[in-house]
Tab-separated table of C-alpha atoms and ligand atoms in Angstrom:
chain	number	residue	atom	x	y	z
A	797	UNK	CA	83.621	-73.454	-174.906
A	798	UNK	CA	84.771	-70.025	-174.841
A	799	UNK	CA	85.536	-68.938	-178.861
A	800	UNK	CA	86.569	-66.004	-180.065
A	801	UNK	CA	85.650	-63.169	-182.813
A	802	UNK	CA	87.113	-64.679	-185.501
A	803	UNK	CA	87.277	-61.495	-187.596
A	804	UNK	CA	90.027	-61.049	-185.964
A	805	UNK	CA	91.889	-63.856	-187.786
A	806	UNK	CA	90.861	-62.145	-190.878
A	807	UNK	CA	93.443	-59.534	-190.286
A	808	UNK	CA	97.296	-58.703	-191.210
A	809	UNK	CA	99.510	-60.176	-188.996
A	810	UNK	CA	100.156	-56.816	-187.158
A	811	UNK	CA	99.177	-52.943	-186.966
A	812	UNK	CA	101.409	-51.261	-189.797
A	813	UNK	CA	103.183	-49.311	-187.280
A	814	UNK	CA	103.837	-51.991	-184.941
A	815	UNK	CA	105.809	-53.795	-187.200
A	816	UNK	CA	107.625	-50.804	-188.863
A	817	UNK	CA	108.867	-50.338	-185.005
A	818	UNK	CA	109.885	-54.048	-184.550
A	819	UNK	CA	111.871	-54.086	-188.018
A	820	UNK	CA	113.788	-50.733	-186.813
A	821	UNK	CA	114.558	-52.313	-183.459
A	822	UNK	CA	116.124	-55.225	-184.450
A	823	UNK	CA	118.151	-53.246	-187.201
A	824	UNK	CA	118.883	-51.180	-184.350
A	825	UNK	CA	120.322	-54.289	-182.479
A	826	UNK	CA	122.419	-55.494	-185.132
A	827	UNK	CA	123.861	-51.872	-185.938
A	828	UNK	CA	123.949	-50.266	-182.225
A	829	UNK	CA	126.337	-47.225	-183.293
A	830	UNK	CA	123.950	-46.293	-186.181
A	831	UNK	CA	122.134	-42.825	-184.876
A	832	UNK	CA	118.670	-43.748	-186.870
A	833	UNK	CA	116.469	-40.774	-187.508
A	834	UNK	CA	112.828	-41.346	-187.678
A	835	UNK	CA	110.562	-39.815	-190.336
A	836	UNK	CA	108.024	-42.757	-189.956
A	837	UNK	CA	105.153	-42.329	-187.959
A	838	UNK	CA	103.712	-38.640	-187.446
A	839	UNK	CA	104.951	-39.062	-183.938
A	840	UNK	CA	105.591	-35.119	-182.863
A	841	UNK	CA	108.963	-33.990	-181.154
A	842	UNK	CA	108.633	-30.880	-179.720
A	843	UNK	CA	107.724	-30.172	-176.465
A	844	UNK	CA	104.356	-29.111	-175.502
A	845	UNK	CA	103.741	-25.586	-175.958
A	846	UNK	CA	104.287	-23.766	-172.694
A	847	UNK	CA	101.277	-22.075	-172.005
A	848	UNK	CA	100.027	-26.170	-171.932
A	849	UNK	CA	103.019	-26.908	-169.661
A	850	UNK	CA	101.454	-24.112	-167.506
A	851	UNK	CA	98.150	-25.243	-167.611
A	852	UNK	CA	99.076	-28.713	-166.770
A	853	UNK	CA	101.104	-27.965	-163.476
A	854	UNK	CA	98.288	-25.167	-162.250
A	855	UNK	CA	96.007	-27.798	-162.797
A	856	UNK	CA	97.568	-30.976	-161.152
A	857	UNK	CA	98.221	-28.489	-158.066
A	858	UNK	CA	94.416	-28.316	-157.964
A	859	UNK	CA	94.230	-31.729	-157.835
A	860	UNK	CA	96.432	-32.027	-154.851
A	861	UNK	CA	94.352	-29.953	-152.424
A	862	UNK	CA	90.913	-31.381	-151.383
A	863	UNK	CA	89.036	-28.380	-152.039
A	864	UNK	CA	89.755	-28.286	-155.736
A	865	UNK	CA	90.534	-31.790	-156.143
A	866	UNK	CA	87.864	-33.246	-159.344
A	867	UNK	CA	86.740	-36.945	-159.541
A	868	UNK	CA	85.144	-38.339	-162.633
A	869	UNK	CA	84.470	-35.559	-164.942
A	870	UNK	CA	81.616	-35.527	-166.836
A	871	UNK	CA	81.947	-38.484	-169.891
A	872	UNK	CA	81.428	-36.042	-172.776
A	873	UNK	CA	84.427	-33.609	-171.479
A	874	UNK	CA	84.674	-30.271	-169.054
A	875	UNK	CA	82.427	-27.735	-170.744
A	876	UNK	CA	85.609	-25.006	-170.787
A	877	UNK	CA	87.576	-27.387	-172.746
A	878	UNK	CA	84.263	-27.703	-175.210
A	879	UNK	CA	83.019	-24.128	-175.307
A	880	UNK	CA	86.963	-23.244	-176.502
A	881	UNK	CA	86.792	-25.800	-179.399
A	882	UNK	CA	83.129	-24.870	-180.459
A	883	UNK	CA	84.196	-21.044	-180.562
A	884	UNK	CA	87.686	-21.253	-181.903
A	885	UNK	CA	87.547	-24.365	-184.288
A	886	UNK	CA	84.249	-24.002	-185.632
A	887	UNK	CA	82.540	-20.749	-184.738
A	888	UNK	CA	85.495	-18.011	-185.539
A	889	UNK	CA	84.620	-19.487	-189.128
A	890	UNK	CA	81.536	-19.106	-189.410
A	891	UNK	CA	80.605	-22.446	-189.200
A	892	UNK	CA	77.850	-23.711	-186.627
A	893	UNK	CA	78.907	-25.852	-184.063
A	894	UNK	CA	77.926	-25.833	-180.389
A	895	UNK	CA	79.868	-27.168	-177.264
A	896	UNK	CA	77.093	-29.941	-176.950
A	897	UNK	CA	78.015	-31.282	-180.211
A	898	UNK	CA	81.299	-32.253	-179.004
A	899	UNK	CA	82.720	-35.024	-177.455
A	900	UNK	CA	86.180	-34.958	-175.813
A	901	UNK	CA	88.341	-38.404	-175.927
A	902	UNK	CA	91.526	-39.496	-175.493
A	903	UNK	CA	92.104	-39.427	-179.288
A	904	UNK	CA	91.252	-39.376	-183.037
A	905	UNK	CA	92.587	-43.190	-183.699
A	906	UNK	CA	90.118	-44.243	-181.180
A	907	UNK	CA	87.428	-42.558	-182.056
A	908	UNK	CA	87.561	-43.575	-185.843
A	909	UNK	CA	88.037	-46.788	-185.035
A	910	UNK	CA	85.106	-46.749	-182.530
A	911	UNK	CA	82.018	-44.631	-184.458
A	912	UNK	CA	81.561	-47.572	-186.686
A	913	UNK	CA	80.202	-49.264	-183.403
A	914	UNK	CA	77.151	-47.432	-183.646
A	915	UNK	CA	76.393	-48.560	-186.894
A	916	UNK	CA	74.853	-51.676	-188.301
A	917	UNK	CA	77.280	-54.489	-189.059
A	918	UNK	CA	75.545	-55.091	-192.893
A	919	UNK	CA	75.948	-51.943	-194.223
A	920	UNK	CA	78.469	-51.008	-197.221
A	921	UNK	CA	81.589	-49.064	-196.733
A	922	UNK	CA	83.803	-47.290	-198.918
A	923	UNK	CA	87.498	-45.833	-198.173
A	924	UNK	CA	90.727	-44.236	-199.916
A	925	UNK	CA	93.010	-46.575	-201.068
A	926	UNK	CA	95.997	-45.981	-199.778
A	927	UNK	CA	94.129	-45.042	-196.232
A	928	UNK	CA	94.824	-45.192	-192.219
A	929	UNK	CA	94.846	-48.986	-191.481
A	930	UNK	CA	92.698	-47.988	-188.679
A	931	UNK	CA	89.886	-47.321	-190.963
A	932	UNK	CA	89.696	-50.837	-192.314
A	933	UNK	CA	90.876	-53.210	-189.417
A	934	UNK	CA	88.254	-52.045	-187.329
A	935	UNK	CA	85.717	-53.025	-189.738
A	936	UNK	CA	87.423	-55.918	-190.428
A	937	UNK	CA	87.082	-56.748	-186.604
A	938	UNK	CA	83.826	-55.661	-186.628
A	939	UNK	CA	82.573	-58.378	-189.461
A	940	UNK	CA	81.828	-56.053	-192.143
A	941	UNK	CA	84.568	-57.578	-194.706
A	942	UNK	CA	85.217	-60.877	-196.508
A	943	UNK	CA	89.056	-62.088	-196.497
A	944	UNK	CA	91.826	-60.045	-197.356
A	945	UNK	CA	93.050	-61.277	-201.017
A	946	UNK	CA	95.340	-60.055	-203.042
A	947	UNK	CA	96.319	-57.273	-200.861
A	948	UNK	CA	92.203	-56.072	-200.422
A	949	UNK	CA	89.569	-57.028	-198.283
A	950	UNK	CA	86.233	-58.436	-199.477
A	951	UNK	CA	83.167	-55.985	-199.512
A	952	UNK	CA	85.342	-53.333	-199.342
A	953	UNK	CA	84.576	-50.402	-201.684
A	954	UNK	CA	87.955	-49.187	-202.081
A	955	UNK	CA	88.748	-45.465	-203.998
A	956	UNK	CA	91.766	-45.070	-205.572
A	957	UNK	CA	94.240	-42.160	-204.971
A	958	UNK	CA	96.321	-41.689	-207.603
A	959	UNK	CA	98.631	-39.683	-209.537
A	960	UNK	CA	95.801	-39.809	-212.317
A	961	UNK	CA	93.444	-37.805	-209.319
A	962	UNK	CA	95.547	-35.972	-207.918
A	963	UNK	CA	95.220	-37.978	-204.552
A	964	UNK	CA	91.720	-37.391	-204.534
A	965	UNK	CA	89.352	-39.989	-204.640
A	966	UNK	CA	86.194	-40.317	-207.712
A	967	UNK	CA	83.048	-40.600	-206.322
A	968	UNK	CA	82.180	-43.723	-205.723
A	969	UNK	CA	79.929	-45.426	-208.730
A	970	UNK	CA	77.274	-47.173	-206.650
A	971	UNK	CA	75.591	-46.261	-203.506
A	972	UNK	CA	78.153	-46.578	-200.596
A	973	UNK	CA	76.727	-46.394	-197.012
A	974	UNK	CA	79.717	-44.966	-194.796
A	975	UNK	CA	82.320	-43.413	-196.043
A	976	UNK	CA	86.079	-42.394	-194.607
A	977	UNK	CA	87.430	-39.505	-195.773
A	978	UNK	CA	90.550	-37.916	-194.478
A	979	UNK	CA	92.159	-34.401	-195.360
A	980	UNK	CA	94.437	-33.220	-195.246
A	981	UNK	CA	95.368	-36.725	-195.567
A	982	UNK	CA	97.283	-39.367	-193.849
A	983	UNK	CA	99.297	-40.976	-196.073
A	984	UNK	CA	99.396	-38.579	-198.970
A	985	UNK	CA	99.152	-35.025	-197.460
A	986	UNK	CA	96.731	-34.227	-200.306
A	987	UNK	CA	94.660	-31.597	-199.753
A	988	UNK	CA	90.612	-30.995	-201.132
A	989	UNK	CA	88.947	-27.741	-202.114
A	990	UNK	CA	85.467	-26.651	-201.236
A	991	UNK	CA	84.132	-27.527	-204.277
A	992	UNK	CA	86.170	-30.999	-204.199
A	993	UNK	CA	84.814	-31.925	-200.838
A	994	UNK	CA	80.747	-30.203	-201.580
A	995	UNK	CA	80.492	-33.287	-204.099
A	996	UNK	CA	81.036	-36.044	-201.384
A	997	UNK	CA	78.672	-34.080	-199.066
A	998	UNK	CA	75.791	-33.783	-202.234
A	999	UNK	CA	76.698	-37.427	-202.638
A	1000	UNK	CA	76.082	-38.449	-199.414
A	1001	UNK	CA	72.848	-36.376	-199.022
A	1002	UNK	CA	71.384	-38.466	-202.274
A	1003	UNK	CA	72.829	-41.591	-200.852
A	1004	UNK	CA	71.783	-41.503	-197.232
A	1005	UNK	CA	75.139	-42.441	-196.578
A	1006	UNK	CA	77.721	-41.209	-193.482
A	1007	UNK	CA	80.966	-39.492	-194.075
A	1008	UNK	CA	83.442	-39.876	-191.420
A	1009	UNK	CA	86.120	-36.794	-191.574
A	1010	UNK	CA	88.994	-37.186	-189.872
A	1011	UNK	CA	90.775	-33.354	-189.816
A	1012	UNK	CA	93.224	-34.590	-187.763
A	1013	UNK	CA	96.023	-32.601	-189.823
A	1014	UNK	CA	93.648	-29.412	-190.038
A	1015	UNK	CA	96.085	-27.549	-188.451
A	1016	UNK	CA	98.581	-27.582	-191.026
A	1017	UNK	CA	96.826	-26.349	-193.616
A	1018	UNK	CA	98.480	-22.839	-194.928
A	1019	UNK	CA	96.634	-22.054	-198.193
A	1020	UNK	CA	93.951	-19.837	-197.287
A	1021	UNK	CA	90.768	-21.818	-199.453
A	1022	UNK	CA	91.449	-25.011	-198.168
A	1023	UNK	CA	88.393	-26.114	-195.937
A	1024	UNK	CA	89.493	-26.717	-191.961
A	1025	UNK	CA	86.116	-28.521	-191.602
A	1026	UNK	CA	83.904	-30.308	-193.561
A	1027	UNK	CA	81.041	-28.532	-191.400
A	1028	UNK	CA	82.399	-25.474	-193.861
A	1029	UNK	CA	80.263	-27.210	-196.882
A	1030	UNK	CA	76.282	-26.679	-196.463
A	1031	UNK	CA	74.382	-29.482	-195.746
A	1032	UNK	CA	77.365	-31.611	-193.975
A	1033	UNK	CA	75.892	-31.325	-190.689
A	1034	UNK	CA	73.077	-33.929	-191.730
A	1035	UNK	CA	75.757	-36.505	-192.732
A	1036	UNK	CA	78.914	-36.099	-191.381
A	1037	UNK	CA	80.929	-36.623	-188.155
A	1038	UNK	CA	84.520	-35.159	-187.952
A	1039	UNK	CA	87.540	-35.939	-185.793
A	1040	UNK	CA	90.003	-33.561	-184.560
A	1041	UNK	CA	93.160	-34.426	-182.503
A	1042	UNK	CA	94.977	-32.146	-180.443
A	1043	UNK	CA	98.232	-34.417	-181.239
A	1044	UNK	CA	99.737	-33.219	-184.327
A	1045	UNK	CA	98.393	-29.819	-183.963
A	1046	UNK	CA	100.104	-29.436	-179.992
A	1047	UNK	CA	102.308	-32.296	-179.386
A	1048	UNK	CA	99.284	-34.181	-177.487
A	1049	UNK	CA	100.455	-37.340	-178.400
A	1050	UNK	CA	101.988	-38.521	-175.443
A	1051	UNK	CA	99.313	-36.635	-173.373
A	1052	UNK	CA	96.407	-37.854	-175.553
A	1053	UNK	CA	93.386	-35.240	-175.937
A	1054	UNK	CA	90.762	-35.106	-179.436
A	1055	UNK	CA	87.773	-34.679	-180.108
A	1056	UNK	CA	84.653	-35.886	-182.136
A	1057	UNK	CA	82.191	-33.642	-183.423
A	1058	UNK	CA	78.709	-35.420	-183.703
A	1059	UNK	CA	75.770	-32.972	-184.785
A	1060	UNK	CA	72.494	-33.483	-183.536
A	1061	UNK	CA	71.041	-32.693	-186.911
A	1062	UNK	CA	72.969	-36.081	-188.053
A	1063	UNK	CA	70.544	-39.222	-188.530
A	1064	UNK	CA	70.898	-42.900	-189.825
A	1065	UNK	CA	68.139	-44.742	-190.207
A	1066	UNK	CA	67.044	-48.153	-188.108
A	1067	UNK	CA	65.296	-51.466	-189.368
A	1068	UNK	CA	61.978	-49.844	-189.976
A	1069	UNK	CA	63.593	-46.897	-192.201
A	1070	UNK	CA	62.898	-44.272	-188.930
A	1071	UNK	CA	65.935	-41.587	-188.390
A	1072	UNK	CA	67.558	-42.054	-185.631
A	1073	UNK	CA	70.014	-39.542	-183.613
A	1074	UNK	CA	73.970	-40.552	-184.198
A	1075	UNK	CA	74.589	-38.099	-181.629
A	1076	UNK	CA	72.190	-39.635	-178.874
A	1077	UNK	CA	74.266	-43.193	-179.713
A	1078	UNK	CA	77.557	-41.895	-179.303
A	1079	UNK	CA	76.461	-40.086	-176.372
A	1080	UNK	CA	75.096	-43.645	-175.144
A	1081	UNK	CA	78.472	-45.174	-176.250
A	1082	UNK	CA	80.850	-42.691	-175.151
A	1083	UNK	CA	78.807	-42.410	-171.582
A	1084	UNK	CA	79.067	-46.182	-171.032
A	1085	UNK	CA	82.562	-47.194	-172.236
A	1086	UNK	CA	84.854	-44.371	-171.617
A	1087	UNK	CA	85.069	-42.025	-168.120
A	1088	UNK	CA	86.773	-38.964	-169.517
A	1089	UNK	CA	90.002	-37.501	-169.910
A	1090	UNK	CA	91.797	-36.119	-167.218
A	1091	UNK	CA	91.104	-33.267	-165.784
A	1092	UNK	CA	94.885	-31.230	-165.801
A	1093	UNK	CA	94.996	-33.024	-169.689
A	1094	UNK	CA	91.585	-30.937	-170.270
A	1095	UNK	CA	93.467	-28.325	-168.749
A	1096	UNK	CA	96.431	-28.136	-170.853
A	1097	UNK	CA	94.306	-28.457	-174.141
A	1098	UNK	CA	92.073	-25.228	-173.092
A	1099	UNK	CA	95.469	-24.002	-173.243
A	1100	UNK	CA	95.710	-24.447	-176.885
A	1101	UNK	CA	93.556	-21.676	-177.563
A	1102	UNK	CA	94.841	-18.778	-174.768
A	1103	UNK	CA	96.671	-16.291	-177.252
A	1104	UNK	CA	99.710	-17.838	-175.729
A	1105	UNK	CA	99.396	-20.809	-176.785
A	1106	UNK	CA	98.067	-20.066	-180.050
A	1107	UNK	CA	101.036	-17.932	-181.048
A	1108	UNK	CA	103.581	-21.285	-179.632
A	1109	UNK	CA	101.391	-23.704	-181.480
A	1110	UNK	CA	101.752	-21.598	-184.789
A	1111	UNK	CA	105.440	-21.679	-184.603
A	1112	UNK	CA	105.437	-25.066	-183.777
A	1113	UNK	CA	103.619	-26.206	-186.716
A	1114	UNK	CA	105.407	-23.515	-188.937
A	1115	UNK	CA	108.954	-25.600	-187.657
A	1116	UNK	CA	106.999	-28.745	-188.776
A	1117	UNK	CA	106.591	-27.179	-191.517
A	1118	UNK	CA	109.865	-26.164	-192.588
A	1119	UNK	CA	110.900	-29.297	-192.238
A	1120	UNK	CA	108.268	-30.282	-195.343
A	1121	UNK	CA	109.499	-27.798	-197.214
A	1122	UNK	CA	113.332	-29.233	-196.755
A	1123	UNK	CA	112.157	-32.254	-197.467
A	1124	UNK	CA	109.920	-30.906	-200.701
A	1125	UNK	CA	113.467	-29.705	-202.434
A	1126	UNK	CA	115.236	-32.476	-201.673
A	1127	UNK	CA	112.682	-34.719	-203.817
A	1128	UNK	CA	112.467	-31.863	-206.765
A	1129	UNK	CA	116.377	-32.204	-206.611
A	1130	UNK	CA	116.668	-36.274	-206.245
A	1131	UNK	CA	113.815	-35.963	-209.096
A	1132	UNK	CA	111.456	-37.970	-207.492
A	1133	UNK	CA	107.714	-37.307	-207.819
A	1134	UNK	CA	105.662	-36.461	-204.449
A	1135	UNK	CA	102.482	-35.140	-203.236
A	1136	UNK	CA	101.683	-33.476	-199.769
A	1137	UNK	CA	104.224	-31.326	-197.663
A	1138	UNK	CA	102.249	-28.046	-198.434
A	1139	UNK	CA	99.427	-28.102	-196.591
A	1140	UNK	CA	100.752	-30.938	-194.689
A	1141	UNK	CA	102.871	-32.648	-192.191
A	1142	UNK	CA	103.427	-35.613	-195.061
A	1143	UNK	CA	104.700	-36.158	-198.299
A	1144	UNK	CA	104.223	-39.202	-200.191
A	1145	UNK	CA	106.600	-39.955	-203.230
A	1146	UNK	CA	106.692	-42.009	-205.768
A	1147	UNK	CA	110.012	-44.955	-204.945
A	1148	UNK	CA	109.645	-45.770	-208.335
A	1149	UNK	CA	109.255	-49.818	-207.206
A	1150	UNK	CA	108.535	-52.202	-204.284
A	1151	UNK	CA	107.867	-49.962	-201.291
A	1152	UNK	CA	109.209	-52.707	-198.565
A	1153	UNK	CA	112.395	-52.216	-200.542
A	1154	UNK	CA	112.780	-48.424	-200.569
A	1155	UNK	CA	112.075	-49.210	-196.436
A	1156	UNK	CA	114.945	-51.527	-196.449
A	1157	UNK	CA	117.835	-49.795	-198.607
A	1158	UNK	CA	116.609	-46.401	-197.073
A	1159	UNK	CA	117.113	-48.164	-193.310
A	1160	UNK	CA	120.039	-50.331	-194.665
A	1161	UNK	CA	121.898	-47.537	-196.420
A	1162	UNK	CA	120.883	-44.166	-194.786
A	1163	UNK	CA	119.829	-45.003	-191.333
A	1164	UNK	CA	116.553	-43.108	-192.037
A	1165	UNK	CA	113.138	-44.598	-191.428
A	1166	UNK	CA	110.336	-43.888	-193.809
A	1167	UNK	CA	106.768	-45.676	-193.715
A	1168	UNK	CA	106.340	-48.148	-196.663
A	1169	UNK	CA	103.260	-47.042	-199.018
A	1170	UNK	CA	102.462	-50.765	-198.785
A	1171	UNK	CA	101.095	-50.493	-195.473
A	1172	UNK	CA	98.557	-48.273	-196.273
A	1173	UNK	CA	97.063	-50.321	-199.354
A	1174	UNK	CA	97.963	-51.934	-202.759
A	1175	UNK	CA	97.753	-48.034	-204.267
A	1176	UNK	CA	100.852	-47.488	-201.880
A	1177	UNK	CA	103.006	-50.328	-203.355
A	1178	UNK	CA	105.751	-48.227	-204.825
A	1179	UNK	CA	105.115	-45.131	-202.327
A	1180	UNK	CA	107.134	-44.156	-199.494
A	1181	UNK	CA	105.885	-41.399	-196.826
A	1182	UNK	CA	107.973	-39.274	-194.851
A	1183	UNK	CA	106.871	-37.243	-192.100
A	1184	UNK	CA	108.155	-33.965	-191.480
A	1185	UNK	CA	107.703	-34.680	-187.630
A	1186	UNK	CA	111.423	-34.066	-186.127
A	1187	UNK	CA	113.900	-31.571	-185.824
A	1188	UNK	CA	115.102	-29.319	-188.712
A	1189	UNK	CA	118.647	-30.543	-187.630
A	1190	UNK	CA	117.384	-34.156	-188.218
A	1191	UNK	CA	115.626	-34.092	-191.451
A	1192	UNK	CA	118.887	-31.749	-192.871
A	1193	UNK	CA	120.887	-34.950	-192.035
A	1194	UNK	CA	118.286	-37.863	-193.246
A	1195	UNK	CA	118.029	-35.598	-196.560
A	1196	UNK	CA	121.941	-35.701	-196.855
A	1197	UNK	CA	121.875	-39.389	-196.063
A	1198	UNK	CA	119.333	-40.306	-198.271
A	1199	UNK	CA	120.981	-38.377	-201.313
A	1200	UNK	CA	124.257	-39.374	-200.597
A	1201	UNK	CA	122.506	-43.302	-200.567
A	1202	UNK	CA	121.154	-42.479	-203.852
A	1203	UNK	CA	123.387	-41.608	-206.153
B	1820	MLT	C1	100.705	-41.913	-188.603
B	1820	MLT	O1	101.927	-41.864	-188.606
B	1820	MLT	O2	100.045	-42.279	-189.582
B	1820	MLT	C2	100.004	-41.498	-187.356
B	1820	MLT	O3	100.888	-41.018	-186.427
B	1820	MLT	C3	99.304	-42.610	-186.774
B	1820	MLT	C4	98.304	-42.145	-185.768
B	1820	MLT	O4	98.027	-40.967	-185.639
B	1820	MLT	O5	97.769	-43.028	-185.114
């Protein structure tokens, strides 16, 4: 009898986003007139920059004519795509990364979700709470968690992110195996400082534990001693993987382009105790279960680092970012408590009660959409986040809504 993974059952009834979408659709049924404007998920609405535009068409016309026409490319990405990232992401800061350390995919959810493949089912894990449900559910599918009660998952080491930390989670007080960090982070847009983010990296060192880092939201980071990479910290190398995403930092994500940075210096151990390569896994993972992305998509993130495109991409984010600061005085003015929006495409604030319920009144009564805290653990419960992902127009209207809905 065929049976299935019944993990599986363990989990929420749907992905967070999933059924933020299906609760604005059906309000968007019953109210078909209302213009709703969408500060939800960190879905970006600009176009692609243009020197990617560029890249994209010059390289689809290659694709048309036999002679420059490109089949499978090679699993790990085109080494022009790689060599950029190594020399503008990691190298220009004087941190040492090579193009054979990275690993091109079709994005950063995947790719956190995926690494934990590598590892062994019975090993302890710790992440933020509130955190990217991606983080959890895929151990949760995996089988590395009890049942979810009272609004937590069993065997779940779970670090709280509070007002009382700043948003930054304590060290956990036992030995944790893997660990998920993200920053700037997604939900909170809280940032960490070298020294902040050294600790985890002596902790995991002493702990023979992994840190996952997902960056994805590097890119938005304007204070000038805020770490882009963990691989900034001495020592990381041995014990941590990062994740980049060309989405949020160049509108990639309808076009779908990241990367995962795996260094050959980082080991976890097998059965026996011997190290073992994480980079010559992922390499065996990434080889057998994914073929690439495509070639003109490779293309059109090379273009990301042409001075072209890094002077669009800079205004692009610095639009984004206007939009956080907007967003910023609003909350001062409403007198609502918030973190994130500085360094960040996010700001979480304080609803002052049942998250679900700020979701509601704030779709009900202002047409606005907003991600319930909720969704991203029981620390979120009376958190909203909005993302500064939309036009400046936009967010000047959902801030006018939302006070006028307030008072
Ligand atoms: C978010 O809104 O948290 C992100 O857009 C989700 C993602 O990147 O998958």
């Amino acid at each position: 009898m065929i049976r299935i993974n019944e993990n599986y059952l363990k989990l929420q009834a749907s992905y967070l986003f999933s059924t933020i979408a299906k609760r604005v659709n059906e309000y968007q049924k019953q109210h078909p007139n209302t213009e709703i404007i969408k500060l939800g998920i960190g879905d970006a609405t600009q176009a692609l920059p243009a020197a990617c535009v560029e890249a994209f068409h010059s390289s689809v016309d290659e694709m048309a004519v036999d002679a420059s026409f490109r089949g499978y490319g090679p699993e790990q990405g085109y080494l022009f795509l790689r060599d950029k990232i190594a020399k503008n992401d990691f190298q220009a800061r004087g941190v040492d990364i090579s193009a054979d350390e990275i690993f091109i995919s079709d994005g950063a959810k995947c790719d956190t979700g995926n690494f934990q493949e590598i590892l062994s089912t019975d090993i302890s894990l710790a992440v933020p709470d509130p955190v990217y449900p991606v983080y959890v559910d895929t151990n949760v599918m995996a089988g590395r968690t009890g049942n979810f009660e009272n609004g937590r998952f069993q065997n779940i080491v779970y670090l709280e992110c509070t007002h009382a930390n700043n948003f930054i989670p304590d060290l956990p007080t036992k030995s944790v195996d893997l660990i998920y960090l993200c920053f700037p982070n997604n939900p909170t847009g809280a940032t960490i400082s070298k020294n902040g983010l050294a600790k985890w990296v002596t902790y995991a060192r002493e702990n023979n534990s992994l840190i996952l880092f997902d960056a994805a939201y590097e890119a938005f980071i304007r204070d000038e001693d805020i770490p882009h990479s963990i691989y900034e910290i001495d020592g990381a190398k041995e014990v941590a993987i990062e994740f980049r995403s060309f989405s949020k930092t160049a509108g990639f994500t309808g076009t779908r382009c990241a990367f995962t940075v795996v260094p050959k210096e980082c080991m976890a151990y097998d059965s026996q105790g011997s190290r073992q390569s994480l980079h010559a896994l992922w390499n065996r993972r990434h080889s057998t279960k994914f073929n690439g992305v495509s070639y003109p998509v490779q293309r059109a993130a090379e273009a990301v680092y042409s001075d072209a495109g890094k002077q669009q991409i800079k205004k692009i984010i610095a639009e984004y970012m206007k939009n956080a600061d907007l967003i910023r005085r609003e909350m001062d003015a409403l007198g609502l408590s918030y973190v994130g929006g500085e360094n960040s495409p996010y700001i979480w604030i304080d609803a002052k009660g049942n998250s679900w319920d700020f979701f509601d009144n704030l779709l009900n009564n202002a047409g606005v959409v907003c991600t319930p805290g909720a969704g991203f653990g029981t620390c979120g419960d009376q958190y909203i986040r909005l993302s500064a992902f939309n036009s400046y127009k936009n967010v000047e209207k959902a801030m006018k809504r939302i006070r006028e809905s307030v008072s």
